[in-house]
Amino acid sequence: MFFVRDTSVTTPGSGGYLRSMQIAELVLGASHQIVDLSQGVTKPRGMHDRLARRRVMRSLADGPHNAPAVSESRRKNTAMRYQQACGLFDSVARVDGFIWERTQRHGGFAAARARGIPTIAVAHNIESLVADEELTYAKGGLHDRFAAECAQLALADHRFVISERDQWLLSLFGIDSSVLPYYPPQYRHSVLATVRARRNPGDHPRRFLIMGSAYYPPTYEGMRYLLRLIIDSGVLARGITIDVMGFGSERLRQDCDATGIRFHGAVSDAAMFDLMAVTTAAIIYQHHGTGALTRVVDFLLAGVPILANPAAARSYEHLAGVSVFFEDEDLLERLNTCTHECAPDVHYPQRAAERFLDTLHMSGI
């Protein structure tokens, strides 16, 4: 079977990238073929192409795919994306399904629906609830954006989300979905297992890891909050070291620098795994968020215990190795008492993976 996919634009090694790798591995592992839409759009090269784009813009505006409030430039980009997807559909003998991961934009999704190609939305997040995330089919306030995203997701033939909370939220609006939890692709799982083997419980210096993409607003704010809390509390004077790592994390140095805090920025995989092998625990904090944090699973597979507030621990509170703190004082106390241990492993979500593959094989998919 042959599938076309519109996947998110993400940095290699980031959570979104690893989620896309997970999806690709499942599809390819079932002996299917998959091709991704290119990330750019093909602009009109003459009057004929411009007229064709205008026709697409009118057809999208007349249907449930586009909101009148969306800017002219977004509608043009959506129409070009629509045409680009149609060109790809025409270039192959048969397309058995369209996997829609980049749910912020809908040009390819609309083209698949117009061609009668079965569609599967695999939402990384509820994107309308992510600060500063742009949607090609809506703008304005939170409620308008969320309503527009729900309307788009409802158009898909099938929907998969990354967390039970997203499933619950969509169900409140009459939108059925299945949960496919994150689990790293095989190559990464193998490396994380070697990190686990390197972690030796015992008496080690207390060293904690704060990691995340600081270009993602909820993660940046959470990392900043943690660092300011730790600095202002004075616990660094007790011999604790904080390693800060991730894409853009060096941006935090300007107002979170202090003795005992080491900023590593974006590091190689080898350097990241070295830090994971020696850290006492990882600390994760978010004020709010949708989806689920992929790094929680990666940490646990590497044997790294986790200290997380309820928002950051969402969907993982039940896992051994995840310790939830509800108050700042609770976290600070645990920084003083944590010992170097190896967290329990995480099981592969076999049933969820089978449910996803069964959906691909269903009649019409």
Tab-separated table of N, CA and C in Angstrom, residues 116-274:
chain	number	residue	atom	x	y	z
A	116	GLY	N	-10.982	12.060	-2.847
A	116	GLY	CA	-11.581	10.857	-2.280
A	116	GLY	C	-10.571	9.899	-1.691
A	117	ILE	N	-9.393	10.400	-1.342
A	117	ILE	CA	-8.351	9.568	-0.738
A	117	ILE	C	-8.602	9.471	0.759
A	118	PRO	N	-8.658	8.289	1.340
A	118	PRO	CA	-8.874	8.155	2.782
A	118	PRO	C	-7.817	8.921	3.574
A	119	THR	N	-8.231	9.558	4.655
A	119	THR	CA	-7.334	10.424	5.422
A	119	THR	C	-7.245	9.950	6.873
A	120	ILE	N	-6.019	9.996	7.397
A	120	ILE	CA	-5.759	9.655	8.791
A	120	ILE	C	-5.012	10.824	9.416
A	121	ALA	N	-5.643	11.494	10.362
A	121	ALA	CA	-4.979	12.578	11.091
A	121	ALA	C	-4.213	11.976	12.263
A	122	VAL	N	-2.920	12.275	12.330
A	122	VAL	CA	-2.087	11.843	13.458
A	122	VAL	C	-1.584	13.118	14.129
A	123	ALA	N	-2.372	13.637	15.050
A	123	ALA	CA	-2.105	14.953	15.634
A	123	ALA	C	-1.014	14.868	16.699
A	124	HIS	N	0.046	15.656	16.542
A	124	HIS	CA	1.100	15.712	17.556
A	124	HIS	C	0.624	16.462	18.792
A	125	ASN	N	-0.182	17.482	18.573
A	125	ASN	CA	-0.741	18.316	19.640
A	125	ASN	C	-2.136	18.756	19.228
A	126	ILE	N	-2.846	19.381	20.141
A	126	ILE	CA	-3.978	20.221	19.755
A	126	ILE	C	-3.359	21.578	19.453
A	127	GLU	N	-3.052	21.823	18.191
A	127	GLU	CA	-2.178	22.930	17.805
A	127	GLU	C	-2.763	24.302	18.127
A	128	SER	N	-4.085	24.428	18.082
A	128	SER	CA	-4.700	25.729	18.363
A	128	SER	C	-4.462	26.171	19.797
A	129	LEU	N	-4.118	25.245	20.688
A	129	LEU	CA	-3.899	25.568	22.094
A	129	LEU	C	-2.432	25.821	22.412
A	130	VAL	N	-1.578	25.775	21.385
A	130	VAL	CA	-0.153	26.057	21.562
A	130	VAL	C	0.102	27.528	21.267
A	131	ALA	N	0.700	28.226	22.202
A	131	ALA	CA	0.961	29.659	22.020
A	131	ALA	C	1.827	29.907	20.796
A	132	ASP	N	1.468	30.914	20.005
A	132	ASP	CA	2.221	31.364	18.837
A	132	ASP	C	2.203	30.380	17.663
A	133	GLU	N	1.439	29.305	17.757
A	133	GLU	CA	1.346	28.372	16.636
A	133	GLU	C	0.365	28.919	15.613
A	134	GLU	N	0.798	29.010	14.347
A	134	GLU	CA	-0.064	29.544	13.293
A	134	GLU	C	-0.815	28.416	12.598
A	135	LEU	N	-2.098	28.632	12.360
A	135	LEU	CA	-2.916	27.689	11.621
A	135	LEU	C	-3.266	28.308	10.270
A	136	THR	N	-3.236	27.513	9.217
A	136	THR	CA	-3.536	28.057	7.898
A	136	THR	C	-5.031	28.249	7.689
A	137	TYR	N	-5.863	27.713	8.560
A	137	TYR	CA	-7.306	27.765	8.366
A	137	TYR	C	-8.026	28.596	9.417
A	138	ALA	N	-7.291	29.268	10.296
A	138	ALA	CA	-7.956	30.089	11.319
A	138	ALA	C	-6.967	31.046	11.941
A	139	LYS	N	-7.471	32.166	12.381
A	139	LYS	CA	-6.705	33.086	13.201
A	139	LYS	C	-7.665	33.712	14.190
A	140	GLY	N	-7.147	34.598	15.022
A	140	GLY	CA	-8.021	35.238	16.002
A	140	GLY	C	-7.816	34.664	17.383
A	141	GLY	N	-8.878	34.674	18.192
A	141	GLY	CA	-8.796	34.250	19.572
A	141	GLY	C	-8.738	32.742	19.736
A	142	LEU	N	-8.487	32.334	20.966
A	142	LEU	CA	-8.326	30.921	21.281
A	142	LEU	C	-9.557	30.114	20.899
A	143	HIS	N	-10.740	30.612	21.222
A	143	HIS	CA	-11.954	29.850	20.973
A	143	HIS	C	-12.199	29.649	19.476
A	144	ASP	N	-11.966	30.689	18.680
A	144	ASP	CA	-12.154	30.573	17.241
A	144	ASP	C	-11.161	29.582	16.638
A	145	ARG	N	-9.927	29.647	17.092
A	145	ARG	CA	-8.894	28.752	16.580
A	145	ARG	C	-9.197	27.304	16.954
A	146	PHE	N	-9.575	27.092	18.189
A	146	PHE	CA	-9.873	25.736	18.639
A	146	PHE	C	-11.069	25.158	17.890
A	147	ALA	N	-12.107	25.982	17.711
A	147	ALA	CA	-13.290	25.510	16.975
A	147	ALA	C	-12.916	25.135	15.547
A	148	ALA	N	-12.040	25.943	14.915
A	148	ALA	CA	-11.627	25.655	13.540
A	148	ALA	C	-10.815	24.369	13.468
A	149	GLU	N	-9.940	24.157	14.447
A	149	GLU	CA	-9.142	22.927	14.436
A	149	GLU	C	-10.027	21.706	14.643
A	150	CYS	N	-10.981	21.797	15.555
A	150	CYS	CA	-11.913	20.687	15.757
A	150	CYS	C	-12.665	20.374	14.467
A	151	ALA	N	-13.087	21.419	13.761
A	151	ALA	CA	-13.821	21.218	12.504
A	151	ALA	C	-12.949	20.506	11.477
A	152	GLN	N	-11.663	20.870	11.417
A	152	GLN	CA	-10.764	20.215	10.476
A	152	GLN	C	-10.526	18.751	10.851
A	153	LEU	N	-10.229	18.505	12.120
A	153	LEU	CA	-9.967	17.132	12.549
A	153	LEU	C	-11.185	16.237	12.340
A	154	ALA	N	-12.371	16.817	12.518
A	154	ALA	CA	-13.596	16.034	12.347
A	154	ALA	C	-13.770	15.573	10.909
A	155	LEU	N	-13.133	16.249	9.952
A	155	LEU	CA	-13.264	15.877	8.547
A	155	LEU	C	-12.453	14.639	8.185
A	156	ALA	N	-11.447	14.307	9.002
A	156	ALA	CA	-10.610	13.149	8.701
A	156	ALA	C	-11.408	11.860	8.881
A	157	ASP	N	-11.042	10.840	8.122
A	157	ASP	CA	-11.712	9.547	8.251
A	157	ASP	C	-11.348	8.857	9.557
A	158	HIS	N	-10.115	9.056	10.009
A	158	HIS	CA	-9.650	8.470	11.268
A	158	HIS	C	-8.714	9.463	11.940
A	159	ARG	N	-8.625	9.387	13.258
A	159	ARG	CA	-7.779	10.303	14.018
A	159	ARG	C	-7.001	9.526	15.084
A	160	PHE	N	-5.727	9.859	15.207
A	160	PHE	CA	-4.888	9.320	16.275
A	160	PHE	C	-4.238	10.489	17.005
A	161	VAL	N	-4.232	10.418	18.327
A	161	VAL	CA	-3.609	11.455	19.151
A	161	VAL	C	-2.550	10.795	20.019
A	162	ILE	N	-1.701	11.613	20.626
A	162	ILE	CA	-0.555	11.094	21.357
A	162	ILE	C	-0.852	10.857	22.827
A	163	SER	N	-1.964	11.397	23.334
A	163	SER	CA	-2.247	11.276	24.763
A	163	SER	C	-3.733	11.083	25.028
A	164	GLU	N	-4.020	10.485	26.185
A	164	GLU	CA	-5.405	10.283	26.599
A	164	GLU	C	-6.123	11.606	26.848
A	165	ARG	N	-5.384	12.612	27.269
A	165	ARG	CA	-6.022	13.906	27.533
A	165	ARG	C	-6.525	14.544	26.233
A	166	ASP	N	-5.740	14.443	25.178
A	166	ASP	CA	-6.190	14.972	23.890
A	166	ASP	C	-7.410	14.201	23.400
A	167	GLN	N	-7.390	12.896	23.593
A	167	GLN	CA	-8.529	12.071	23.204
A	167	GLN	C	-9.784	12.495	23.972
A	168	TRP	N	-9.629	12.700	25.274
A	168	TRP	CA	-10.754	13.110	26.119
A	168	TRP	C	-11.291	14.472	25.687
A	169	LEU	N	-10.383	15.414	25.415
A	169	LEU	CA	-10.813	16.756	25.039
A	169	LEU	C	-11.605	16.725	23.738
A	170	LEU	N	-11.101	16.025	22.736
A	170	LEU	CA	-11.809	15.956	21.459
A	170	LEU	C	-13.150	15.243	21.609
A	171	SER	N	-13.192	14.249	22.482
A	171	SER	CA	-14.447	13.513	22.660
A	171	SER	C	-15.553	14.397	23.217
A	172	LEU	N	-15.187	15.413	23.979
A	172	LEU	CA	-16.184	16.349	24.518
A	172	LEU	C	-16.899	17.101	23.403
A	173	PHE	N	-16.263	17.187	22.249
A	173	PHE	CA	-16.842	17.884	21.103
A	173	PHE	C	-17.304	16.896	20.026
A	174	GLY	N	-17.518	15.653	20.453
A	174	GLY	CA	-18.069	14.653	19.549
A	174	GLY	C	-17.104	14.117	18.518
A	175	ILE	N	-15.803	14.243	18.758
A	175	ILE	CA	-14.790	13.790	17.797
A	175	ILE	C	-14.095	12.559	18.361
A	176	ASP	N	-14.291	11.419	17.722
A	176	ASP	CA	-13.675	10.178	18.167
A	176	ASP	C	-12.221	10.104	17.704
A	177	SER	N	-11.381	9.530	18.535
A	177	SER	CA	-9.978	9.345	18.172
A	177	SER	C	-9.425	8.160	18.946
A	178	SER	N	-8.291	7.664	18.493
A	178	SER	CA	-7.564	6.598	19.183
A	178	SER	C	-6.234	7.164	19.661
A	179	VAL	N	-5.687	6.556	20.705
A	179	VAL	CA	-4.418	7.008	21.264
A	179	VAL	C	-3.289	6.118	20.749
A	180	LEU	N	-2.277	6.740	20.194
A	180	LEU	CA	-1.040	6.059	19.837
A	180	LEU	C	0.079	6.734	20.631
A	181	PRO	N	0.451	6.173	21.780
A	181	PRO	CA	1.485	6.814	22.601
A	181	PRO	C	2.815	6.881	21.868
A	182	TYR	N	3.624	7.831	22.276
A	182	TYR	CA	4.968	7.925	21.701
A	182	TYR	C	5.839	6.785	22.208
A	183	TYR	N	6.617	6.235	21.310
A	183	TYR	CA	7.686	5.298	21.654
A	183	TYR	C	8.772	5.511	20.610
A	184	PRO	N	10.024	5.618	21.019
A	184	PRO	CA	11.068	6.005	20.058
A	184	PRO	C	11.276	4.948	18.978
A	185	PRO	N	11.744	5.372	17.807
A	185	PRO	CA	12.098	4.403	16.767
A	185	PRO	C	13.196	3.472	17.262
A	186	GLN	N	13.320	2.338	16.612
A	186	GLN	CA	14.183	1.266	17.112
A	186	GLN	C	15.626	1.698	17.309
A	187	TYR	N	16.161	2.478	16.360
A	187	TYR	CA	17.564	2.869	16.477
A	187	TYR	C	17.808	3.661	17.754
A	188	ARG	N	16.848	4.528	18.112
A	188	ARG	CA	17.010	5.338	19.317
A	188	ARG	C	16.791	4.491	20.570
A	189	HIS	N	15.832	3.596	20.509
A	189	HIS	CA	15.589	2.723	21.653
A	189	HIS	C	16.841	1.922	21.996
A	190	SER	N	17.540	1.446	20.984
A	190	SER	CA	18.751	0.663	21.223
A	190	SER	C	19.818	1.485	21.923
A	191	VAL	N	19.971	2.742	21.515
A	191	VAL	CA	20.976	3.604	22.146
A	191	VAL	C	20.571	3.923	23.580
A	192	LEU	N	19.290	4.192	23.806
A	192	LEU	CA	18.829	4.489	25.160
A	192	LEU	C	19.066	3.302	26.091
A	193	ALA	N	18.956	2.100	25.555
A	193	ALA	CA	19.220	0.909	26.362
A	193	ALA	C	20.692	0.856	26.783
A	194	THR	N	21.595	1.313	25.919
A	194	THR	CA	23.015	1.334	26.296
A	194	THR	C	23.274	2.384	27.368
A	195	VAL	N	22.540	3.496	27.322
A	195	VAL	CA	22.664	4.508	28.380
A	195	VAL	C	22.203	3.920	29.710
A	196	ARG	N	21.085	3.208	29.688
A	196	ARG	CA	20.580	2.561	30.903
A	196	ARG	C	21.646	1.647	31.504
A	197	ALA	N	22.334	0.890	30.654
A	197	ALA	CA	23.353	-0.044	31.141
A	197	ALA	C	24.540	0.685	31.775
A	198	ARG	N	24.747	1.942	31.380
A	198	ARG	CA	25.877	2.715	31.930
A	198	ARG	C	25.560	3.350	33.276
A	199	ARG	N	24.290	3.419	33.633
A	199	ARG	CA	23.907	4.079	34.883
A	199	ARG	C	24.136	3.126	36.058
A	200	ASN	N	25.042	3.499	36.927
A	200	ASN	CA	25.370	2.665	38.082
A	200	ASN	C	24.830	3.310	39.347
A	201	PRO	N	23.789	2.704	39.961
A	201	PRO	CA	23.265	3.251	41.219
A	201	PRO	C	24.367	3.285	42.276
A	202	GLY	N	24.285	4.270	43.125
A	202	GLY	CA	25.274	4.400	44.183
A	202	GLY	C	25.461	5.843	44.575
A	203	ASP	N	26.564	6.117	45.212
A	203	ASP	CA	26.850	7.453	45.719
A	203	ASP	C	27.515	8.273	44.620
A	204	HIS	N	26.765	9.223	44.059
A	204	HIS	CA	27.273	10.093	43.002
A	204	HIS	C	26.981	11.540	43.386
A	205	PRO	N	27.729	12.498	42.825
A	205	PRO	CA	27.379	13.915	43.039
A	205	PRO	C	25.965	14.174	42.524
A	206	ARG	N	25.221	15.010	43.248
A	206	ARG	CA	23.851	15.318	42.820
A	206	ARG	C	23.897	16.251	41.614
A	207	ARG	N	23.406	15.733	40.513
A	207	ARG	CA	23.481	16.442	39.238
A	207	ARG	C	22.153	16.244	38.518
A	208	PHE	N	21.517	17.352	38.135
A	208	PHE	CA	20.182	17.268	37.562
A	208	PHE	C	20.178	17.865	36.156
A	209	LEU	N	19.311	17.305	35.322
A	209	LEU	CA	19.278	17.680	33.915
A	209	LEU	C	17.955	18.362	33.582
A	210	ILE	N	18.041	19.544	32.990
A	210	ILE	CA	16.878	20.251	32.451
A	210	ILE	C	17.071	20.316	30.949
A	211	MET	N	16.196	19.665	30.207
A	211	MET	CA	16.396	19.538	28.764
A	211	MET	C	15.100	19.832	28.021
A	212	GLY	N	15.219	20.503	26.903
A	212	GLY	CA	14.050	20.773	26.070
A	212	GLY	C	14.386	21.765	24.981
A	213	SER	N	13.496	21.872	24.015
A	213	SER	CA	13.664	22.841	22.942
A	213	SER	C	13.153	24.197	23.408
A	214	ALA	N	14.067	25.124	23.603
A	214	ALA	CA	13.683	26.451	24.088
A	214	ALA	C	13.030	27.292	23.000
A	215	TYR	N	12.957	26.765	21.774
A	215	TYR	CA	12.235	27.467	20.713
A	215	TYR	C	10.736	27.178	20.779
A	216	TYR	N	10.338	26.210	21.590
A	216	TYR	CA	8.928	25.883	21.778
A	216	TYR	C	8.450	26.633	23.013
A	217	PRO	N	7.558	27.636	22.852
A	217	PRO	CA	7.235	28.544	23.954
A	217	PRO	C	6.885	27.882	25.287
A	218	PRO	N	6.004	26.873	25.350
A	218	PRO	CA	5.706	26.268	26.660
A	218	PRO	C	6.939	25.662	27.330
A	219	THR	N	7.839	25.085	26.522
A	219	THR	CA	9.052	24.493	27.087
A	219	THR	C	10.000	25.570	27.582
A	220	TYR	N	10.163	26.644	26.803
A	220	TYR	CA	11.048	27.744	27.207
A	220	TYR	C	10.594	28.342	28.538
A	221	GLU	N	9.300	28.618	28.655
A	221	GLU	CA	8.802	29.227	29.890
A	221	GLU	C	8.980	28.291	31.075
A	222	GLY	N	8.773	26.994	30.852
A	222	GLY	CA	8.947	26.040	31.937
A	222	GLY	C	10.395	25.938	32.385
A	223	MET	N	11.328	25.926	31.434
A	223	MET	CA	12.748	25.863	31.772
A	223	MET	C	13.179	27.119	32.521
A	224	ARG	N	12.708	28.248	32.056
A	224	ARG	CA	13.060	29.505	32.723
A	224	ARG	C	12.527	29.534	34.144
A	225	TYR	N	11.294	29.087	34.330
A	225	TYR	CA	10.699	29.065	35.671
A	225	TYR	C	11.531	28.192	36.618
A	226	LEU	N	11.918	27.003	36.144
A	226	LEU	CA	12.704	26.106	36.978
A	226	LEU	C	14.036	26.732	37.378
A	227	LEU	N	14.734	27.308	36.413
A	227	LEU	CA	16.053	27.870	36.697
A	227	LEU	C	15.971	29.024	37.685
A	228	ARG	N	14.983	29.901	37.521
A	228	ARG	CA	14.847	31.012	38.461
A	228	ARG	C	14.503	30.500	39.861
A	229	LEU	N	13.649	29.490	39.932
A	229	LEU	CA	13.294	28.910	41.226
A	229	LEU	C	14.524	28.333	41.912
A	230	ILE	N	15.319	27.590	41.178
A	230	ILE	CA	16.505	26.956	41.751
A	230	ILE	C	17.532	27.994	42.178
A	231	ILE	N	17.736	29.010	41.347
A	231	ILE	CA	18.703	30.059	41.687
A	231	ILE	C	18.268	30.823	42.935
A	232	ASP	N	17.004	31.231	42.968
A	232	ASP	CA	16.516	32.043	44.081
A	232	ASP	C	16.412	31.262	45.385
A	233	SER	N	16.307	29.937	45.311
A	233	SER	CA	16.150	29.126	46.524
A	233	SER	C	17.446	28.942	47.287
A	234	GLY	N	18.586	29.064	46.603
A	234	GLY	CA	19.877	28.877	47.254
A	234	GLY	C	20.360	27.444	47.297
A	235	VAL	N	19.652	26.490	46.677
A	235	VAL	CA	20.076	25.088	46.759
A	235	VAL	C	21.384	24.835	46.021
A	236	LEU	N	21.738	25.714	45.081
A	236	LEU	CA	22.993	25.523	44.357
A	236	LEU	C	24.201	25.600	45.283
A	237	ALA	N	24.057	26.306	46.401
A	237	ALA	CA	25.161	26.430	47.353
A	237	ALA	C	25.429	25.113	48.082
A	238	ARG	N	24.554	24.135	47.907
A	238	ARG	CA	24.711	22.847	48.598
A	238	ARG	C	25.382	21.804	47.708
A	239	GLY	N	26.040	22.244	46.678
A	239	GLY	CA	26.810	21.325	45.848
A	239	GLY	C	26.038	20.678	44.722
A	240	ILE	N	24.874	21.205	44.395
A	240	ILE	CA	24.064	20.665	43.313
A	240	ILE	C	24.492	21.289	41.982
A	241	THR	N	24.543	20.483	40.930
A	241	THR	CA	24.841	20.965	39.585
A	241	THR	C	23.609	20.791	38.711
A	242	ILE	N	23.305	21.812	37.906
A	242	ILE	CA	22.193	21.762	36.966
A	242	ILE	C	22.748	21.850	35.554
A	243	ASP	N	22.517	20.816	34.747
A	243	ASP	CA	22.901	20.827	33.339
A	243	ASP	C	21.688	21.240	32.511
A	244	VAL	N	21.859	22.259	31.662
A	244	VAL	CA	20.772	22.763	30.812
A	244	VAL	C	21.140	22.459	29.369
A	245	MET	N	20.250	21.761	28.679
A	245	MET	CA	20.586	21.267	27.352
A	245	MET	C	19.357	21.314	26.452
A	246	GLY	N	19.590	21.561	25.162
A	246	GLY	CA	18.505	21.530	24.194
A	246	GLY	C	18.618	22.653	23.184
A	247	PHE	N	17.843	22.544	22.116
A	247	PHE	CA	17.857	23.543	21.052
A	247	PHE	C	17.454	24.911	21.601
A	248	GLY	N	18.326	25.889	21.455
A	248	GLY	CA	18.017	27.242	21.890
A	248	GLY	C	18.114	27.469	23.383
A	249	SER	N	18.549	26.478	24.143
A	249	SER	CA	18.565	26.626	25.606
A	249	SER	C	19.576	27.661	26.081
A	250	GLU	N	20.579	27.963	25.245
A	250	GLU	CA	21.543	28.992	25.636
A	250	GLU	C	20.893	30.361	25.758
A	251	ARG	N	19.692	30.530	25.195
A	251	ARG	CA	18.964	31.799	25.329
A	251	ARG	C	18.638	32.093	26.785
A	252	LEU	N	18.589	31.061	27.608
A	252	LEU	CA	18.223	31.230	29.016
A	252	LEU	C	19.369	31.795	29.848
A	253	ARG	N	20.573	31.787	29.292
A	253	ARG	CA	21.730	32.231	30.065
A	253	ARG	C	21.621	33.698	30.477
A	254	GLN	N	20.969	34.513	29.649
A	254	GLN	CA	20.970	35.958	29.884
A	254	GLN	C	20.334	36.346	31.215
A	255	ASP	N	19.364	35.590	31.700
A	255	ASP	CA	18.790	35.952	33.000
A	255	ASP	C	18.682	34.756	33.948
A	256	CYS	N	19.364	33.644	33.613
A	256	CYS	CA	19.328	32.469	34.492
A	256	CYS	C	20.728	31.917	34.749
A	257	ASP	N	21.747	32.745	34.622
A	257	ASP	CA	23.115	32.276	34.807
A	257	ASP	C	23.481	32.327	36.285
A	258	ALA	N	24.203	31.317	36.753
A	258	ALA	CA	24.652	31.276	38.142
A	258	ALA	C	25.671	30.166	38.287
A	259	THR	N	26.484	30.250	39.327
A	259	THR	CA	27.451	29.196	39.611
A	259	THR	C	26.704	27.899	39.920
A	260	GLY	N	27.106	26.846	39.250
A	260	GLY	CA	26.429	25.565	39.439
A	260	GLY	C	25.496	25.216	38.293
A	261	ILE	N	25.235	26.177	37.409
A	261	ILE	CA	24.390	25.920	36.240
A	261	ILE	C	25.288	25.883	35.005
A	262	ARG	N	25.182	24.807	34.250
A	262	ARG	CA	26.010	24.623	33.062
A	262	ARG	C	25.106	24.614	31.829
A	263	PHE	N	25.333	25.549	30.938
A	263	PHE	CA	24.550	25.645	29.709
A	263	PHE	C	25.297	24.923	28.587
A	264	HIS	N	24.671	23.918	28.017
A	264	HIS	CA	25.306	23.118	26.966
A	264	HIS	C	24.766	23.436	25.577
A	265	GLY	N	23.589	24.069	25.500
A	265	GLY	CA	22.981	24.357	24.211
A	265	GLY	C	22.580	23.075	23.492
A	266	ALA	N	22.530	23.156	22.160
A	266	ALA	CA	22.232	21.977	21.354
A	266	ALA	C	23.500	21.130	21.260
A	267	VAL	N	23.433	19.903	21.706
A	267	VAL	CA	24.609	19.047	21.754
A	267	VAL	C	24.422	17.859	20.818
A	268	SER	N	25.500	17.169	20.548
A	268	SER	CA	25.437	15.950	19.753
A	268	SER	C	24.703	14.871	20.538
A	269	ASP	N	24.239	13.856	19.828
A	269	ASP	CA	23.575	12.743	20.516
A	269	ASP	C	24.510	12.102	21.528
A	270	ALA	N	25.773	11.943	21.169
A	270	ALA	CA	26.730	11.306	22.070
A	270	ALA	C	26.876	12.098	23.367
A	271	ALA	N	26.968	13.436	23.249
A	271	ALA	CA	27.094	14.274	24.444
A	271	ALA	C	25.819	14.229	25.279
A	272	MET	N	24.671	14.208	24.614
A	272	MET	CA	23.403	14.127	25.345
A	272	MET	C	23.319	12.819	26.128
A	273	PHE	N	23.677	11.711	25.501
A	273	PHE	CA	23.601	10.423	26.174
A	273	PHE	C	24.615	10.340	27.316
A	274	ASP	N	25.767	10.994	27.156
A	274	ASP	CA	26.746	11.033	28.250
A	274	ASP	C	26.153	11.733	29.472
